[in-house]
Amino acid sequence: MDIKLRDYQSEANTAVFDFLGSNDGHPLVVLPPGSGKSICIAQLIKDIYKRNSNARVLLLQHRKELIEQTFEKIYTLCGDAALLGIYSEQLKKS
């Protein structure tokens, strides 16, 4: 499945790859509430796997609802391309 990101979402994802291409650190993207962060994250992960199918991504989130929402978006976009797992006390999953 392909989606069309909003301009600012696409710019955020491009900035992550630009940063990773020229830095050894860890990028941080900040987007306001309601800006579609879950979709942005899911597309970013899909793009990472397109570039390197052996890549590993660790996503940390602090709320059960965000974990569920983001997991669903990643699975919708990436399907079996990414091996997904959840470790969450609130969701009783590991």
Short mmCIF file of N, CA and C in Angstrom, two decimals:
data_model
loop_
_atom_site.label_atom_id
_atom_site.label_comp_id
_atom_site.label_asym_id
_atom_site.label_seq_id
_atom_site.Cartn_x
_atom_site.Cartn_y
_atom_site.Cartn_z
N MET A 1 0.84 -1.18 0.00
CA MET A 1 0.00 0.00 0.00
C MET A 1 0.88 1.24 0.00
N ASP A 2 0.53 2.20 -0.82
CA ASP A 2 1.25 3.48 -0.85
C ASP A 2 0.32 4.58 -0.36
N ILE A 3 0.91 5.55 0.29
CA ILE A 3 0.15 6.71 0.74
C ILE A 3 0.85 7.97 0.27
N LYS A 4 0.11 9.04 0.25
CA LYS A 4 0.67 10.34 -0.10
C LYS A 4 0.80 11.14 1.19
N LEU A 5 2.03 11.38 1.58
CA LEU A 5 2.27 12.17 2.78
C LEU A 5 1.98 13.64 2.51
N ARG A 6 1.60 14.34 3.55
CA ARG A 6 1.49 15.79 3.44
C ARG A 6 2.91 16.35 3.27
N ASP A 7 2.99 17.56 2.76
CA ASP A 7 4.31 18.15 2.48
C ASP A 7 5.21 18.16 3.71
N TYR A 8 4.69 18.59 4.85
CA TYR A 8 5.53 18.67 6.04
C TYR A 8 5.94 17.28 6.54
N GLN A 9 5.10 16.27 6.32
CA GLN A 9 5.47 14.91 6.71
C GLN A 9 6.60 14.39 5.81
N SER A 10 6.46 14.64 4.53
CA SER A 10 7.49 14.24 3.58
C SER A 10 8.81 14.96 3.86
N GLU A 11 8.74 16.23 4.19
CA GLU A 11 9.94 17.00 4.52
C GLU A 11 10.61 16.46 5.78
N ALA A 12 9.81 16.06 6.76
CA ALA A 12 10.36 15.49 7.99
C ALA A 12 11.10 14.19 7.69
N ASN A 13 10.49 13.32 6.89
CA ASN A 13 11.14 12.06 6.56
C ASN A 13 12.40 12.27 5.73
N THR A 14 12.36 13.20 4.80
CA THR A 14 13.54 13.52 4.00
C THR A 14 14.65 14.05 4.91
N ALA A 15 14.29 14.87 5.88
CA ALA A 15 15.28 15.42 6.81
C ALA A 15 15.96 14.31 7.62
N VAL A 16 15.20 13.27 7.97
CA VAL A 16 15.79 12.15 8.70
C VAL A 16 16.85 11.47 7.85
N PHE A 17 16.53 11.18 6.60
CA PHE A 17 17.51 10.52 5.72
C PHE A 17 18.70 11.43 5.42
N ASP A 18 18.46 12.72 5.27
CA ASP A 18 19.56 13.66 5.07
C ASP A 18 20.48 13.66 6.29
N PHE A 19 19.89 13.68 7.47
CA PHE A 19 20.67 13.65 8.70
C PHE A 19 21.49 12.37 8.79
N LEU A 20 20.84 11.24 8.56
CA LEU A 20 21.53 9.95 8.67
C LEU A 20 22.65 9.80 7.64
N GLY A 21 22.49 10.46 6.50
CA GLY A 21 23.50 10.39 5.46
C GLY A 21 24.75 11.18 5.77
N SER A 22 24.66 12.11 6.72
CA SER A 22 25.82 12.96 6.98
C SER A 22 26.20 13.07 8.46
N ASN A 23 25.56 12.28 9.32
CA ASN A 23 25.83 12.34 10.75
C ASN A 23 25.85 10.95 11.36
N ASP A 24 26.52 10.83 12.48
CA ASP A 24 26.55 9.57 13.21
C ASP A 24 25.56 9.55 14.37
N GLY A 25 24.86 10.62 14.59
CA GLY A 25 23.96 10.72 15.74
C GLY A 25 22.59 10.13 15.46
N HIS A 26 21.66 10.50 16.28
CA HIS A 26 20.30 10.02 16.20
C HIS A 26 19.37 11.20 15.95
N PRO A 27 18.63 11.17 14.85
CA PRO A 27 17.75 12.30 14.54
C PRO A 27 16.53 12.33 15.46
N LEU A 28 16.01 13.51 15.66
CA LEU A 28 14.79 13.71 16.44
C LEU A 28 13.85 14.55 15.60
N VAL A 29 12.64 14.05 15.40
CA VAL A 29 11.62 14.78 14.65
C VAL A 29 10.51 15.13 15.62
N VAL A 30 10.11 16.38 15.61
CA VAL A 30 9.03 16.84 16.46
C VAL A 30 7.90 17.35 15.56
N LEU A 31 6.72 16.77 15.75
CA LEU A 31 5.54 17.20 15.01
C LEU A 31 4.42 17.45 16.02
N PRO A 32 3.56 18.43 15.76
CA PRO A 32 2.50 18.77 16.72
C PRO A 32 1.39 17.72 16.77
N PRO A 33 0.56 17.77 17.80
CA PRO A 33 -0.58 16.85 17.88
C PRO A 33 -1.47 16.98 16.65
N GLY A 34 -1.97 15.85 16.18
CA GLY A 34 -2.87 15.85 15.03
C GLY A 34 -2.19 15.98 13.69
N SER A 35 -0.87 15.86 13.65
CA SER A 35 -0.14 16.06 12.40
C SER A 35 0.10 14.76 11.62
N GLY A 36 -0.38 13.65 12.14
CA GLY A 36 -0.21 12.39 11.43
C GLY A 36 1.14 11.74 11.69
N LYS A 37 1.58 11.78 12.93
CA LYS A 37 2.89 11.20 13.27
C LYS A 37 2.94 9.69 12.99
N SER A 38 1.85 8.99 13.28
CA SER A 38 1.86 7.54 13.07
C SER A 38 2.07 7.18 11.61
N ILE A 39 1.41 7.89 10.72
CA ILE A 39 1.58 7.67 9.29
C ILE A 39 3.00 8.03 8.87
N CYS A 40 3.49 9.15 9.39
CA CYS A 40 4.85 9.61 9.08
C CYS A 40 5.87 8.56 9.52
N ILE A 41 5.70 8.04 10.73
CA ILE A 41 6.61 7.01 11.26
C ILE A 41 6.53 5.75 10.41
N ALA A 42 5.31 5.32 10.09
CA ALA A 42 5.13 4.10 9.30
C ALA A 42 5.79 4.24 7.92
N GLN A 43 5.62 5.38 7.28
CA GLN A 43 6.24 5.59 5.97
C GLN A 43 7.76 5.65 6.09
N LEU A 44 8.25 6.26 7.16
CA LEU A 44 9.69 6.31 7.38
C LEU A 44 10.26 4.89 7.51
N ILE A 45 9.60 4.05 8.29
CA ILE A 45 10.04 2.67 8.45
C ILE A 45 9.98 1.91 7.13
N LYS A 46 8.91 2.12 6.37
CA LYS A 46 8.81 1.48 5.06
C LYS A 46 9.97 1.90 4.16
N ASP A 47 10.30 3.19 4.17
CA ASP A 47 11.41 3.69 3.35
C ASP A 47 12.76 3.14 3.83
N ILE A 48 12.91 2.97 5.12
CA ILE A 48 14.14 2.38 5.66
C ILE A 48 14.30 0.96 5.15
N TYR A 49 13.23 0.19 5.19
CA TYR A 49 13.30 -1.20 4.71
C TYR A 49 13.50 -1.29 3.21
N LYS A 50 13.01 -0.31 2.46
CA LYS A 50 13.27 -0.29 1.02
C LYS A 50 14.76 -0.13 0.75
N ARG A 51 15.42 0.68 1.57
CA ARG A 51 16.85 0.94 1.40
C ARG A 51 17.72 -0.19 1.94
N ASN A 52 17.24 -0.83 3.01
CA ASN A 52 18.02 -1.89 3.64
C ASN A 52 17.07 -2.88 4.32
N SER A 53 16.85 -4.00 3.66
CA SER A 53 15.88 -4.97 4.18
C SER A 53 16.34 -5.64 5.47
N ASN A 54 17.62 -5.47 5.84
CA ASN A 54 18.13 -6.03 7.09
C ASN A 54 18.14 -5.01 8.23
N ALA A 55 17.63 -3.82 7.97
CA ALA A 55 17.63 -2.77 8.97
C ALA A 55 16.76 -3.16 10.16
N ARG A 56 17.11 -2.59 11.29
CA ARG A 56 16.32 -2.79 12.51
C ARG A 56 15.93 -1.42 13.04
N VAL A 57 14.69 -1.32 13.46
CA VAL A 57 14.17 -0.06 13.96
C VAL A 57 13.58 -0.30 15.34
N LEU A 58 13.93 0.54 16.28
CA LEU A 58 13.36 0.50 17.62
C LEU A 58 12.53 1.76 17.79
N LEU A 59 11.27 1.57 18.09
CA LEU A 59 10.36 2.69 18.27
C LEU A 59 9.85 2.65 19.70
N LEU A 60 10.06 3.73 20.42
CA LEU A 60 9.63 3.81 21.81
C LEU A 60 8.44 4.76 21.91
N GLN A 61 7.39 4.27 22.55
CA GLN A 61 6.21 5.11 22.77
C GLN A 61 5.70 4.84 24.17
N HIS A 62 5.12 5.84 24.77
CA HIS A 62 4.77 5.75 26.18
C HIS A 62 3.30 5.48 26.47
N ARG A 63 2.47 5.43 25.47
CA ARG A 63 1.04 5.21 25.72
C ARG A 63 0.51 4.06 24.90
N LYS A 64 -0.30 3.26 25.54
CA LYS A 64 -0.88 2.07 24.92
C LYS A 64 -1.59 2.42 23.62
N GLU A 65 -2.35 3.49 23.60
CA GLU A 65 -3.11 3.87 22.41
C GLU A 65 -2.18 4.22 21.25
N LEU A 66 -1.07 4.89 21.55
CA LEU A 66 -0.10 5.24 20.51
C LEU A 66 0.59 4.00 19.97
N ILE A 67 0.89 3.06 20.84
CA ILE A 67 1.53 1.82 20.41
C ILE A 67 0.61 1.07 19.45
N GLU A 68 -0.64 0.93 19.82
CA GLU A 68 -1.60 0.22 18.97
C GLU A 68 -1.80 0.93 17.64
N GLN A 69 -1.95 2.23 17.69
CA GLN A 69 -2.19 3.02 16.48
C GLN A 69 -1.00 2.94 15.53
N THR A 70 0.18 3.12 16.05
CA THR A 70 1.37 3.10 15.21
C THR A 70 1.64 1.71 14.67
N PHE A 71 1.45 0.68 15.49
CA PHE A 71 1.62 -0.70 15.04
C PHE A 71 0.71 -0.98 13.85
N GLU A 72 -0.55 -0.56 13.95
CA GLU A 72 -1.51 -0.80 12.88
C GLU A 72 -1.08 -0.10 11.59
N LYS A 73 -0.59 1.13 11.71
CA LYS A 73 -0.15 1.87 10.52
C LYS A 73 1.08 1.23 9.88
N ILE A 74 2.03 0.82 10.71
CA ILE A 74 3.24 0.17 10.18
C ILE A 74 2.87 -1.13 9.49
N TYR A 75 2.02 -1.91 10.12
CA TYR A 75 1.62 -3.19 9.51
C TYR A 75 0.86 -2.96 8.21
N THR A 76 0.01 -1.95 8.17
CA THR A 76 -0.74 -1.64 6.95
C THR A 76 0.20 -1.28 5.81
N LEU A 77 1.22 -0.48 6.09
CA LEU A 77 2.14 -0.03 5.05
C LEU A 77 3.21 -1.07 4.71
N CYS A 78 3.71 -1.77 5.71
CA CYS A 78 4.86 -2.66 5.50
C CYS A 78 4.48 -4.13 5.43
N GLY A 79 3.39 -4.51 6.05
CA GLY A 79 2.97 -5.91 6.05
C GLY A 79 4.08 -6.81 6.52
N ASP A 80 4.31 -7.85 5.76
CA ASP A 80 5.32 -8.84 6.12
C ASP A 80 6.75 -8.37 5.84
N ALA A 81 6.89 -7.20 5.22
CA ALA A 81 8.23 -6.71 4.92
C ALA A 81 9.02 -6.43 6.19
N ALA A 82 8.31 -6.09 7.25
CA ALA A 82 8.96 -5.80 8.53
C ALA A 82 8.48 -6.80 9.56
N LEU A 83 9.40 -7.36 10.29
CA LEU A 83 9.01 -8.23 11.40
C LEU A 83 8.71 -7.32 12.57
N LEU A 84 7.47 -7.33 12.98
CA LEU A 84 7.04 -6.40 14.01
C LEU A 84 6.84 -7.12 15.34
N GLY A 85 7.17 -6.45 16.39
CA GLY A 85 6.93 -6.98 17.71
C GLY A 85 6.62 -5.86 18.67
N ILE A 86 5.89 -6.19 19.71
CA ILE A 86 5.53 -5.21 20.73
C ILE A 86 5.96 -5.76 22.08
N TYR A 87 6.59 -4.91 22.85
CA TYR A 87 6.87 -5.21 24.25
C TYR A 87 6.18 -4.11 25.04
N SER A 88 5.12 -4.47 25.74
CA SER A 88 4.36 -3.47 26.47
C SER A 88 3.68 -4.09 27.67
N GLU A 89 3.94 -3.56 28.84
CA GLU A 89 3.27 -4.03 30.05
C GLU A 89 1.78 -3.69 29.99
N GLN A 90 1.45 -2.50 29.49
CA GLN A 90 0.05 -2.09 29.42
C GLN A 90 -0.77 -2.99 28.49
N LEU A 91 -0.15 -3.45 27.40
CA LEU A 91 -0.84 -4.31 26.45
C LEU A 91 -0.69 -5.78 26.76
N LYS A 92 0.13 -6.09 27.78
CA LYS A 92 0.41 -7.48 28.17
C LYS A 92 0.97 -8.28 27.00
N LYS A 93 1.90 -7.63 26.26
CA LYS A 93 2.54 -8.28 25.10
C LYS A 93 4.04 -8.19 25.25
N SER A 94 4.70 -9.26 24.82
CA SER A 94 6.16 -9.23 24.77
C SER A 94 6.64 -10.11 23.64
#
